[in-house]
Short mmCIF file of C-alpha atoms in Angstrom, two decimals:
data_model
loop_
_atom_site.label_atom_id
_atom_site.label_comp_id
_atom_site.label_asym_id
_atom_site.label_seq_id
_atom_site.Cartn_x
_atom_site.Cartn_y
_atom_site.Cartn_z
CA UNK A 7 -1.30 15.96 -18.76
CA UNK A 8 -1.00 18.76 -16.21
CA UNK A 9 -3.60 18.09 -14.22
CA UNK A 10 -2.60 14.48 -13.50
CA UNK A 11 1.28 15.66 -13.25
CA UNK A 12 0.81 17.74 -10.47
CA UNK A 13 -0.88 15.71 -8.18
CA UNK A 14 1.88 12.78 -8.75
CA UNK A 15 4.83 15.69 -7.87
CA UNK A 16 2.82 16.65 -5.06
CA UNK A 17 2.78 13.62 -3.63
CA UNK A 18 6.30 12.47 -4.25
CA UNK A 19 7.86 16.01 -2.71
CA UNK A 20 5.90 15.27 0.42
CA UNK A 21 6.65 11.85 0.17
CA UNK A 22 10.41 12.47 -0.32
CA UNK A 23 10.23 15.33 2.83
CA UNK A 24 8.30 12.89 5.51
CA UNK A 25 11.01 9.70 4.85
CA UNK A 26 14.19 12.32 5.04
CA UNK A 27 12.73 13.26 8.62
CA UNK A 28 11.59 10.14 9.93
CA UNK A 29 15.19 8.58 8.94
CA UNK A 30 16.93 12.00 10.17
CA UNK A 31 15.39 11.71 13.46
CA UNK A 32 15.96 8.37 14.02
CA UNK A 33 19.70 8.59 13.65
CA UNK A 34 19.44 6.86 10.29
CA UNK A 35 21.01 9.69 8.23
CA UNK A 36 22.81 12.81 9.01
CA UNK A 37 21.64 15.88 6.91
CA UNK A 38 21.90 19.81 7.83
CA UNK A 39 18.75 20.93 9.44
CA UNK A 40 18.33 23.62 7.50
CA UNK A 41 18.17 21.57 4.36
CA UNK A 42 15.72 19.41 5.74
CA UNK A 43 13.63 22.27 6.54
CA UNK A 44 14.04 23.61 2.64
CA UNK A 45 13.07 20.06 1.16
CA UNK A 46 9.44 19.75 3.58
CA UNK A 47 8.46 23.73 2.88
CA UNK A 48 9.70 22.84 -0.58
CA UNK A 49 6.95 19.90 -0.86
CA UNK A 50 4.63 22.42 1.21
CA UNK A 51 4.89 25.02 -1.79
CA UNK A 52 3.72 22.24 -4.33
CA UNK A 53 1.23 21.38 -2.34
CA UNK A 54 -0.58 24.56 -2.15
CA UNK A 55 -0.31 25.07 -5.69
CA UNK A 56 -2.18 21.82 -5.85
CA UNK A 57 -5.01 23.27 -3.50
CA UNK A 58 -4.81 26.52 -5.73
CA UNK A 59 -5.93 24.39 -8.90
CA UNK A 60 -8.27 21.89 -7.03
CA UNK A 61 -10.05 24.80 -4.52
CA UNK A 62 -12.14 22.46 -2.83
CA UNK A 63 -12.73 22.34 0.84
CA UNK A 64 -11.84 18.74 1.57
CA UNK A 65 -8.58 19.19 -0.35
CA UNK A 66 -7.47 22.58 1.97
CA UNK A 67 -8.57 21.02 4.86
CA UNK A 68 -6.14 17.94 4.24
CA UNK A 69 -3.18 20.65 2.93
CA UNK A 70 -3.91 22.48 6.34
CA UNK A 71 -3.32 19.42 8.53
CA UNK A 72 0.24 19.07 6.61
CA UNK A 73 1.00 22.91 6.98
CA UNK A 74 -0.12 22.83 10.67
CA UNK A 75 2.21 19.38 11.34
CA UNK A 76 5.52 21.12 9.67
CA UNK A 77 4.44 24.62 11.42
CA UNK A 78 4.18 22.27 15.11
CA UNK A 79 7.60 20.74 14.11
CA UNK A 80 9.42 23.51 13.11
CA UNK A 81 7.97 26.18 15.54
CA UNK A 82 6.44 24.42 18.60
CA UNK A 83 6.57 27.17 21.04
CA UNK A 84 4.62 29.04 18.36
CA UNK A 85 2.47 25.86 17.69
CA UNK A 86 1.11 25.83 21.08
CA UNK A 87 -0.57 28.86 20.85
CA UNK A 88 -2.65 28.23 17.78
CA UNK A 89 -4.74 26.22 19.83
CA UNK A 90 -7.20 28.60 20.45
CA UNK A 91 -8.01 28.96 16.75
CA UNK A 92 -8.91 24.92 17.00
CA UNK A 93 -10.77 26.03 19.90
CA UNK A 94 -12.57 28.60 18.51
CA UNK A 95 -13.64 26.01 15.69
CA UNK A 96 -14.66 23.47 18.01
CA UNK A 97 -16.85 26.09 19.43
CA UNK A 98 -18.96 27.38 16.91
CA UNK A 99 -19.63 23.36 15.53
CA UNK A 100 -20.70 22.76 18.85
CA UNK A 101 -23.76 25.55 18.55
CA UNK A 102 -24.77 23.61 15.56
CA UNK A 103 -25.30 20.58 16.83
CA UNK A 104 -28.26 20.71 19.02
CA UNK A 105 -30.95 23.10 16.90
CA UNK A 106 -29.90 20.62 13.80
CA UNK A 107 -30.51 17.68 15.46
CA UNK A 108 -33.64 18.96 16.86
CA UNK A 109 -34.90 20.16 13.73
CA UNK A 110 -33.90 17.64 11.45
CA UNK A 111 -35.40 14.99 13.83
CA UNK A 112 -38.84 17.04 14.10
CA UNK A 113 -39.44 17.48 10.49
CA UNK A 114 -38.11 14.07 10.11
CA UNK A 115 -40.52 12.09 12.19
CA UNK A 116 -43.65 14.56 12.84
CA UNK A 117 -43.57 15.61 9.46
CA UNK A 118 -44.36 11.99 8.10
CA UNK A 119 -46.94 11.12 10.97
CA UNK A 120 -46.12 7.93 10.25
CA UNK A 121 -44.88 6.91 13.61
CA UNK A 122 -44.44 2.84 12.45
CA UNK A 123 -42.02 3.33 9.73
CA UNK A 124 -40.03 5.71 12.64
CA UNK A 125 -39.93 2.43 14.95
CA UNK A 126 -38.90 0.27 12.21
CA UNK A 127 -35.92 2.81 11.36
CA UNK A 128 -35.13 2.50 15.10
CA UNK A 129 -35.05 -1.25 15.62
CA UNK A 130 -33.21 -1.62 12.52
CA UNK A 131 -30.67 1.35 13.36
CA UNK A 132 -30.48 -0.58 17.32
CA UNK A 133 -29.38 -4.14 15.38
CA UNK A 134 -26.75 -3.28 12.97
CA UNK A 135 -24.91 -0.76 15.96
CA UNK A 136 -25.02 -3.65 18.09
CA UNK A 137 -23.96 -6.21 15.71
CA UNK A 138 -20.81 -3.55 13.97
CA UNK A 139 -19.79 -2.60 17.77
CA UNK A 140 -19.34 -6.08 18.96
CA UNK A 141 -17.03 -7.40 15.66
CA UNK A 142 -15.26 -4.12 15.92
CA UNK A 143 -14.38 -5.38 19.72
CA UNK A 144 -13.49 -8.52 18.84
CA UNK A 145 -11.13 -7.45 16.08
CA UNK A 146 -9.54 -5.02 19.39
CA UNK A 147 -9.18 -8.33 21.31
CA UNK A 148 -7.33 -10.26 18.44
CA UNK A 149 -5.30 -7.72 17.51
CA UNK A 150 -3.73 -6.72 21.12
CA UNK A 151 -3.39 -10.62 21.89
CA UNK A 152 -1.60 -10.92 18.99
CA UNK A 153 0.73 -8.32 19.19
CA UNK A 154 0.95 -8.16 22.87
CA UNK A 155 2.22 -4.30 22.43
CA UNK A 156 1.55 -4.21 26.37
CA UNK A 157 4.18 -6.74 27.66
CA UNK A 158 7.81 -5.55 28.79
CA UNK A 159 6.49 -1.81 28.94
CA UNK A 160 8.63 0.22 31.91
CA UNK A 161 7.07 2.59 34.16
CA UNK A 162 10.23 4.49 34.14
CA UNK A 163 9.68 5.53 30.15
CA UNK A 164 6.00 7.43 30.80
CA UNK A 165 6.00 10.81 30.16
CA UNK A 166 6.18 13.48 32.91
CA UNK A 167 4.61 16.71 33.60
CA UNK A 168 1.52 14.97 31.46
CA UNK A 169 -1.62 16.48 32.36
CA UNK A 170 -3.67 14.41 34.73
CA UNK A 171 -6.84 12.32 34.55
CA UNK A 172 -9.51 12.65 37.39
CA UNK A 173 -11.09 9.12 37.72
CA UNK A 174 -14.93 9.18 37.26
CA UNK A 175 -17.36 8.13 39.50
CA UNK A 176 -18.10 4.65 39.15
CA UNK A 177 -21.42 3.99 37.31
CA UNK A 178 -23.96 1.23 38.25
CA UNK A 179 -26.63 0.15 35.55
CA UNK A 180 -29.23 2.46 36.29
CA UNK A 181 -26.73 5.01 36.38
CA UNK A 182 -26.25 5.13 32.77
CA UNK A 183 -30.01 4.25 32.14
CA UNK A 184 -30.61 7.61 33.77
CA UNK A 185 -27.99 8.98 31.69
CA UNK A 186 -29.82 8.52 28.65
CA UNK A 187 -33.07 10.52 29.51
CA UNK A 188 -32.82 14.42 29.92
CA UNK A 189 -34.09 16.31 32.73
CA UNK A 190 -33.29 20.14 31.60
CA UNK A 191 -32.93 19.68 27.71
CA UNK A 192 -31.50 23.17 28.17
CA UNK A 193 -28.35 21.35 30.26
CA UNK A 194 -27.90 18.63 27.73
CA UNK A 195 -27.31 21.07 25.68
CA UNK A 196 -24.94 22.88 27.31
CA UNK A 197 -23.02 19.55 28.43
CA UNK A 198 -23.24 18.87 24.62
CA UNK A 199 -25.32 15.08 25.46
CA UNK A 200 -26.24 14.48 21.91
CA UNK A 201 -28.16 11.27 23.18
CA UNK A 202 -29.94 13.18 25.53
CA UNK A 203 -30.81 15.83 22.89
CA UNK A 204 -31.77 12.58 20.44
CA UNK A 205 -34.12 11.61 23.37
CA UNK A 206 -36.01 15.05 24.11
CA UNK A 207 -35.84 15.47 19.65
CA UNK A 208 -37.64 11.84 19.54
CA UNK A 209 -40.54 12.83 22.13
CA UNK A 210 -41.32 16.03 21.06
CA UNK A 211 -41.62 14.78 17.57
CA UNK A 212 -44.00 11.93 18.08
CA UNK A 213 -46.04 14.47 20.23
CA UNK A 214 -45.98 16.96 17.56
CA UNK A 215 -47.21 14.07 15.15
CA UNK A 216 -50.19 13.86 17.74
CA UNK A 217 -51.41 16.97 17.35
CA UNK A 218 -53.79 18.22 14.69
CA UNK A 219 -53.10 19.13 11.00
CA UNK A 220 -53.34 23.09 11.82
CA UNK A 221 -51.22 23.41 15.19
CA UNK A 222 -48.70 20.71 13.93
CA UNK A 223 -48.22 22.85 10.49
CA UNK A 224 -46.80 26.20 12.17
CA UNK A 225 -44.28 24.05 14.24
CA UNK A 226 -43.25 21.94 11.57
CA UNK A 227 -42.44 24.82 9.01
CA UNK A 228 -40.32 26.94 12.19
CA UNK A 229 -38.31 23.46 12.45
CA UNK A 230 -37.71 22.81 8.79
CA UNK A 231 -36.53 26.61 8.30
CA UNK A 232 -34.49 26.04 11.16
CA UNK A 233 -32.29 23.04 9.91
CA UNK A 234 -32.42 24.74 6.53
CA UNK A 235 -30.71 27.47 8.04
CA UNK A 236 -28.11 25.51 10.04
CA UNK A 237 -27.33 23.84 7.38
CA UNK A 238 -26.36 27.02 5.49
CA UNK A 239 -24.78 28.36 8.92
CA UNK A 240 -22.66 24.87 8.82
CA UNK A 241 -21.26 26.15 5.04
CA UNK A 242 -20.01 29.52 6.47
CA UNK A 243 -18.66 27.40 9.82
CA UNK A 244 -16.86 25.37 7.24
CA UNK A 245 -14.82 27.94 5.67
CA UNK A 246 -13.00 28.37 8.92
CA UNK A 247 -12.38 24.59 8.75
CA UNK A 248 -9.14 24.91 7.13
CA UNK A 249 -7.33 27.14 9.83
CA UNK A 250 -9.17 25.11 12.84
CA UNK A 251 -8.09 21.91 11.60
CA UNK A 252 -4.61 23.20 10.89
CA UNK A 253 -4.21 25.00 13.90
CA UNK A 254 -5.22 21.73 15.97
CA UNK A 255 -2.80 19.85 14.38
CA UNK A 256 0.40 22.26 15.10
CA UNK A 257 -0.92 21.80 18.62
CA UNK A 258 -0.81 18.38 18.73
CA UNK A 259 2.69 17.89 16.84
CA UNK A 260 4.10 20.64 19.14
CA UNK A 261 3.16 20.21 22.36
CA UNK A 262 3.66 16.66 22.20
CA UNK A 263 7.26 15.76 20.47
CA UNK A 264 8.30 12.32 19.53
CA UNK A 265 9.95 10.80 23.14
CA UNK A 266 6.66 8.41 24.46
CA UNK A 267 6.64 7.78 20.60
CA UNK A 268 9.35 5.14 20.37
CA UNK A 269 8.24 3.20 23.81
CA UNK A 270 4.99 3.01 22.17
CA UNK A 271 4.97 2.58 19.13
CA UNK A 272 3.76 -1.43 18.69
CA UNK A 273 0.42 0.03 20.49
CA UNK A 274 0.07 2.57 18.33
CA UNK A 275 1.12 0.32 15.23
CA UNK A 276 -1.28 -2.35 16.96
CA UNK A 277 -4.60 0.25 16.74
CA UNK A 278 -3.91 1.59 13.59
CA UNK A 279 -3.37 -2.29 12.15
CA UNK A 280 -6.80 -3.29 14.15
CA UNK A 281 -8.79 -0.39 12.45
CA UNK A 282 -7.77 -0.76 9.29
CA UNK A 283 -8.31 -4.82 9.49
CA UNK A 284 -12.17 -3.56 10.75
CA UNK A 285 -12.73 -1.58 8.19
CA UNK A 286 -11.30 -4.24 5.26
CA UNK A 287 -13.26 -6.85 7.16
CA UNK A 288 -16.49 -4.93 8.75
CA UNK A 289 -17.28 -1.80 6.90
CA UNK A 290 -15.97 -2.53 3.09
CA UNK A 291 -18.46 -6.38 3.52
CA UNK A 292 -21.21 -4.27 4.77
CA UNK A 293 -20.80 -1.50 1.86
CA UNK A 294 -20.75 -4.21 -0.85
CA UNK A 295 -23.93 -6.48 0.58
CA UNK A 296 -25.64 -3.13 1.09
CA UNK A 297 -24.80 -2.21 -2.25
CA UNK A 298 -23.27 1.11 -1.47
CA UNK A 299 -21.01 2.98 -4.08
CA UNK A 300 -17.80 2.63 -2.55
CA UNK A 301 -16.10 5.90 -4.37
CA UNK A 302 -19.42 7.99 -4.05
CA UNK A 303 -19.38 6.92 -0.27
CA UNK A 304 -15.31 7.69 0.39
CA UNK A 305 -15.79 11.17 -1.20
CA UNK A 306 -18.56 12.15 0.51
CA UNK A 307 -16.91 11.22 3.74
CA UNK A 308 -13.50 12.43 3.16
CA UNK A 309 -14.35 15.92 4.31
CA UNK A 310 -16.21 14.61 7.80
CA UNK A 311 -13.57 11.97 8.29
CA UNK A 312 -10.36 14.42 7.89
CA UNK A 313 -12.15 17.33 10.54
CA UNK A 314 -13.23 14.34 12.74
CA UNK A 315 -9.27 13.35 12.31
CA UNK A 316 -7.49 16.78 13.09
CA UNK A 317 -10.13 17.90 16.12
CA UNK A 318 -10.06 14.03 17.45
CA UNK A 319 -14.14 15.08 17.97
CA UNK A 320 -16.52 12.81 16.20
CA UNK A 321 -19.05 15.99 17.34
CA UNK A 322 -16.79 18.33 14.87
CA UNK A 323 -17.95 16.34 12.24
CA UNK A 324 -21.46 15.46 12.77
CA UNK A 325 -22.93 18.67 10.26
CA UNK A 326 -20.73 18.19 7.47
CA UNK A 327 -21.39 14.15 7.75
CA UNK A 328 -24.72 14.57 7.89
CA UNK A 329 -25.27 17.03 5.24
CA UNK A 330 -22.87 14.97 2.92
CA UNK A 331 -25.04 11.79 3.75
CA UNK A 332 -28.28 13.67 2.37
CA UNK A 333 -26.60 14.69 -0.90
CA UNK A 334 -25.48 11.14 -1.31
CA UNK A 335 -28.89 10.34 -1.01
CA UNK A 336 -30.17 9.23 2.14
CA UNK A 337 -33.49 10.70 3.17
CA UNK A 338 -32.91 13.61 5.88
CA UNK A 339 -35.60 11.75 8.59
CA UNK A 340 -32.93 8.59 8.15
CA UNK A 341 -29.77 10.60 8.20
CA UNK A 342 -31.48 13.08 11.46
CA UNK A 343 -32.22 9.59 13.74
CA UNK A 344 -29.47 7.05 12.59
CA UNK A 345 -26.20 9.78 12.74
CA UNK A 346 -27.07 11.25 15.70
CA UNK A 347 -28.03 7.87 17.62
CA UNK A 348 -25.06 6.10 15.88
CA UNK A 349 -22.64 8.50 17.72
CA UNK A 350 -24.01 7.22 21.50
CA UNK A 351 -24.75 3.58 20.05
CA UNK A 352 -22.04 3.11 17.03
CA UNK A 353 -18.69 3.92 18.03
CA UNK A 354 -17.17 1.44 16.44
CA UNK A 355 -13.44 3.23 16.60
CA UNK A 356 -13.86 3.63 19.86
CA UNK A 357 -15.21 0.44 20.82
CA UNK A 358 -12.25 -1.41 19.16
CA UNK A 359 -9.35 0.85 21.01
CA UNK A 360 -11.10 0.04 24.18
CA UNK A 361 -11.39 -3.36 23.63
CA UNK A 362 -7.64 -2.76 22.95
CA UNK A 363 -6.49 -0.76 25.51
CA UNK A 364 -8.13 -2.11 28.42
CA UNK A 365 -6.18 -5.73 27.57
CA UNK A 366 -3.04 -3.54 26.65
CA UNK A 367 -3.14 -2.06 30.93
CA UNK A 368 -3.19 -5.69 32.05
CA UNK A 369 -0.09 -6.86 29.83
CA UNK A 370 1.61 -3.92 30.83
CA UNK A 371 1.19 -4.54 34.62
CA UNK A 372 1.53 -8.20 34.19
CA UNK A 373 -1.86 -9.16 35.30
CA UNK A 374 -2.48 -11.99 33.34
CA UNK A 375 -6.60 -12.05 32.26
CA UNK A 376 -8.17 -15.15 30.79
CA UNK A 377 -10.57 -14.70 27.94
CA UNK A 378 -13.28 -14.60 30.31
CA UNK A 379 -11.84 -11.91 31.76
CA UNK A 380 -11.24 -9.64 29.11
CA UNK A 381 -15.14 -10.23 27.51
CA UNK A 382 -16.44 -9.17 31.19
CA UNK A 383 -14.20 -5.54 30.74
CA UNK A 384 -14.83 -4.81 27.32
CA UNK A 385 -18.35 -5.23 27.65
CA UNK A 386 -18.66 -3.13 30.38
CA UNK A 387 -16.26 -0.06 29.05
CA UNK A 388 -18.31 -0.64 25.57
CA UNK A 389 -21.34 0.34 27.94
CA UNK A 390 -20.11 2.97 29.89
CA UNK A 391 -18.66 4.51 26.34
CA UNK A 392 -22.03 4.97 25.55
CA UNK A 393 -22.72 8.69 24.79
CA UNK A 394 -18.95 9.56 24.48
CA UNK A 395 -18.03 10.69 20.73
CA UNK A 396 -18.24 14.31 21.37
CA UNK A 397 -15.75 14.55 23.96
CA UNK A 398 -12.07 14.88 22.61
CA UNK A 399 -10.34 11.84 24.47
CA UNK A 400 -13.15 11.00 26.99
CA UNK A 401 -12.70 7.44 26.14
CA UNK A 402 -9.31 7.80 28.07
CA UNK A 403 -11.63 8.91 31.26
CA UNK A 404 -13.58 5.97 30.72
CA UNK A 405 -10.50 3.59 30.73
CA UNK A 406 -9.63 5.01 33.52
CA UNK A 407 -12.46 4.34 35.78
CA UNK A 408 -13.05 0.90 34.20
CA UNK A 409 -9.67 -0.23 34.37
CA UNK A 410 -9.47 0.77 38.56
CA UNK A 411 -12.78 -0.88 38.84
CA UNK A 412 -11.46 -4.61 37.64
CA UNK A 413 -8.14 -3.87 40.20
CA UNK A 414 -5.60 -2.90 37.40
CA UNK A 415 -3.05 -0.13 38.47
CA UNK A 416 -3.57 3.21 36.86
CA UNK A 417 -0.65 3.93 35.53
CA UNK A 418 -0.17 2.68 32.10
CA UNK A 419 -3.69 4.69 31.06
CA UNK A 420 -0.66 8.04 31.86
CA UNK A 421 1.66 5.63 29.88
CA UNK A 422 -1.42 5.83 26.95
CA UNK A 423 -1.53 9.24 27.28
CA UNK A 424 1.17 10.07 25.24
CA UNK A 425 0.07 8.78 22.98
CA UNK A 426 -3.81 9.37 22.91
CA UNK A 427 -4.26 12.17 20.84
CA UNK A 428 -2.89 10.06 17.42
CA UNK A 429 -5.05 7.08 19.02
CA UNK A 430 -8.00 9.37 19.44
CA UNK A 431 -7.14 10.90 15.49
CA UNK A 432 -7.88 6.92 14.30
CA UNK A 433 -10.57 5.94 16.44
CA UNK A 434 -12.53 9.09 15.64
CA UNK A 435 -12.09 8.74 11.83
CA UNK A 436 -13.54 4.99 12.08
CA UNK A 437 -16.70 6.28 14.77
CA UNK A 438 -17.33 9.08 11.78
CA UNK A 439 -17.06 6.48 8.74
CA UNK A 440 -18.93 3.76 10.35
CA UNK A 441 -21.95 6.46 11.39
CA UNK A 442 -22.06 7.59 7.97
CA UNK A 443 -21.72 3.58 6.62
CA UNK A 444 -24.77 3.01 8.87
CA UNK A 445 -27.55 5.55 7.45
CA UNK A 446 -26.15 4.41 4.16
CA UNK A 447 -27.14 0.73 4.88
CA UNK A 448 -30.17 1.63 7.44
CA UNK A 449 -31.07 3.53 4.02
CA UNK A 450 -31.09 1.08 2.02
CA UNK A 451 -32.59 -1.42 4.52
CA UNK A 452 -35.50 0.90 4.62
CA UNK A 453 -35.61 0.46 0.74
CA UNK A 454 -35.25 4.61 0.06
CA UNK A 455 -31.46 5.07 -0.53
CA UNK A 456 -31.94 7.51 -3.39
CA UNK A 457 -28.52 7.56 -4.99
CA UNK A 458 -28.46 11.63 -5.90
CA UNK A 459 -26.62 11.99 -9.23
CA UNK A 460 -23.36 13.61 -9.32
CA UNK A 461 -21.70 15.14 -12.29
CA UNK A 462 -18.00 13.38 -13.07
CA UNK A 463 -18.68 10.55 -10.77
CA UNK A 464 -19.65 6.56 -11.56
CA UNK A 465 -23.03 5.71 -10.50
CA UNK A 466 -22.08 2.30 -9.93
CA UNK A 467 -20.90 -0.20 -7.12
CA UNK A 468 -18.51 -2.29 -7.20
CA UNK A 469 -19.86 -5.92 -8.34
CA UNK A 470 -21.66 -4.48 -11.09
CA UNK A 471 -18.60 -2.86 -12.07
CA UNK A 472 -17.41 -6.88 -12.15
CA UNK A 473 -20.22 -7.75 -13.64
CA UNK A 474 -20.01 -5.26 -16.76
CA UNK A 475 -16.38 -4.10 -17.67
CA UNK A 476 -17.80 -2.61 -20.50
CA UNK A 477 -19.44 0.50 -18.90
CA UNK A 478 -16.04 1.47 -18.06
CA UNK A 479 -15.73 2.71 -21.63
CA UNK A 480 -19.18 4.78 -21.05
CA UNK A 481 -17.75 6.18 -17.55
CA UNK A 482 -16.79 10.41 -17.86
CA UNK A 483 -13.76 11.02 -16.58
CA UNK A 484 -13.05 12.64 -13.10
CA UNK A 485 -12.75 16.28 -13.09
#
């Protein structure tokens, strides 16, 4: 009775706190400040004594993001200085990512020798991104032309003293062809190009499957030591999660305040709307014809999707996604090519708030674009996005050059970046589900999704649950 009372006060205190602000700042209701203040630390204290009885990672991580919003609220000055703490966390994921791709790839593909089945996995991988990326940008296109969030928008309202954007260089075709290959793997790594690092991963392991049984062996044991140990080095990285995540989110709430808010609002309502439409419509389809269990997949992902949410860096999230996709049961060779590929090729959050966006400059400057139009934009910026999840708010470079390319002004991209940062929270959450979704389904495409068994948890998906009521009564209860 306790353990299912606390959770329910939890949520109602925070609940009760969040509408007693949002109506208090909106001139709705008058209240004292300082018993505003008491009622959100009050729902704050119930909240950690719900992380103090559930101590799991996933559930401090999500408490942290609520501390760090009330901390940036109440204390913004303050706020603004934890941001090297989410800096510090973005760093030390960042020297995970290249040794555990490399290694995970290696072991994955030259430790098979069975360079076929790798090809298969590849083609297969290729054909669902492409297929996922291109709803995901019509649902963007619906969803903007529907609202039309852009239209009536002043240039008077954007926010000043933002930081600025430097406009890229423009990119022809074999431009980003060129981007794709490495030519120092050593630089990709510092410039953190995961597909660049996927590339050099890729060759080196089909050369190492080329190679004889007795010079392969030596290499192949370093590499699978290696991702054993990053994986084990991501565990002690996650323990700082908590305070990274937390930290990033004071920053965000108190650096940013709530003025370019109300102006624009029906974009932000507009993205948040389109995303969750994609993934009722998209992801949820996919999960049930791919016979993927739904609550085994959401809790495996809740960890990855709430850092990927707080940092706005798919990249943050890549070793706890990809480690939670192998204990869900997807083979590590599947999980080592599809994540990592899926974050240059599958950015299907991204993809959609482009799609969005781009559409949402034009209303906003009155440049009326025909439906021609728009397709010819958002298939180039879904191009030239290529490669971009694990740069906080690159995307907003890339509108930026794309948009000045097609003749649009400039300006309401600053008018966007206001906002970005809760855009960029969304979009990121949806690129990290939708990678993880895809080795799930390339998985079980491949026919070896191994469904791992998990103590507490129903081993079932959701139309045999239909089909059988009845093993409802044999399910053990949640712990």
């Amino acid at each position: 009775m306790k353990k299912s009372f606390l959770p329910l006060a939890t949520l109602l205190c925070i609940t009760i706190a969040a509408i007693l602000t949002v109506l208090q700042q909106y001139g709705f209701i008058s209240l004292p400040a300082e018993a505003l203040t008491a009622v959100r630390w009050a729902g704050i204290s119930v909240l950690l004594l719900y992380g103090l009885q559930k101590r799991t990672l996933t559930t401090w991580i999500l408490i942290s993001m609520v501390v760090g919003a009330e901390i940036g609220y109440d204390f913004p000055t303050f706020a603004t200085s934890l941001n090297v703490l989410s800096k510090v966390f973005l760093k030390l994921i960042k020297t995970i990512i290249a040794p555990l791709i490399f290694a995970t790839l290696v072991v994955g593909i030259a430790g098979h020798s069975n360079l076929k089945q790798v090809g298969s996995m590849g083609w297969k991988a290729i054909v669902y991104f492409e297929i996922v990326t291109t709803l995901a940008l019509f649902i963007g296109l619906a969803a903007i032309n529907i609202s039309k969030a852009g239209e009536g928008i002043d240039s008077s309202v954007i926010a000043q003293g933002q930081e600025e954007i430097a406009a890229p260089a423009k990119q022809s075709a074999a431009d980003i062809i060129l981007h794709v290959f490495p030519e120092n793997i050593a630089k990709s790594i510092v410039e953190g190009q995961v597909l660049q690092i996927v590339v050099f991963s890729v060759l080196f392991a089909i050369g190492l499957a080329m190679v004889n049984e007795k010079k392969r062996k030596p290499m192949l044991d370093f590499c699978e030591s290696l991702s054993e140990t990053m994986f084990k080095f991501t565990n002690i990285i996650m323990y700082f999660a908590p305070i990274g995540v937390g930290a990033a989110i004071a920053y965000t709430v108190g650096h940013m305040g709530f003025g370019i808010l109300l102006n624009l609002f029906q974009l932000l309502a507009t993205l948040y709307v389109a995303l969750l439409a994609f993934v009722l419509l998209v992801l949820l389809p996919v999960a049930l014809i791919a016979r993927i269990p739904i609550r085994r997949f959401l809790k495996a992902v809740s960890g990855p999707v709430s850092i990927a949410f707080a940092t706005t860096s798919s990249e943050a999230a890549l070793p706890r996604a990809m480690e939670e996709m192998e204990k869900l049961g997807v083979p590590r060779r599947i999980v080592a090519f599809v994540m990592p590929t899926g974050y240059s090729f599958n950015l299907d959050g991204t993809t959609l708030y482009l799609a969005l966006a781009s559409v949402f400059v034009a209303q906003a400057a009155g440049v009326p674009l025909s439906w021609e139009q728009q397709l010819v934009m958002v298939f180039t910026l879904m191009l030239t996005s290529k490669g971009v999840a694990g740069v906080p708010r690159a995307s907003l470079v890339i509108l930026l050059g794309t948009v000045a390319s097609f003749n649009l002004p400039v300006w309401p991209v600053f008018a966007i970046l206001g906002i970005d940062e809760l855009m960029d929270m969304a979009r990121t959450s949806i690129n990290v589900t939708g990678n993880c979704l895809a080795t799930a389904v390339v998985a079980r495409w491949e026919g070896e999704f191994d469904l791992q068994p998990e103590t507490g948890l129903v081993e079932t998906t959701i139309p045999e649950l239909l089909q059988d009521k009845q093993e409802e009564d044999r399910t053990p209860e949640l712990v």
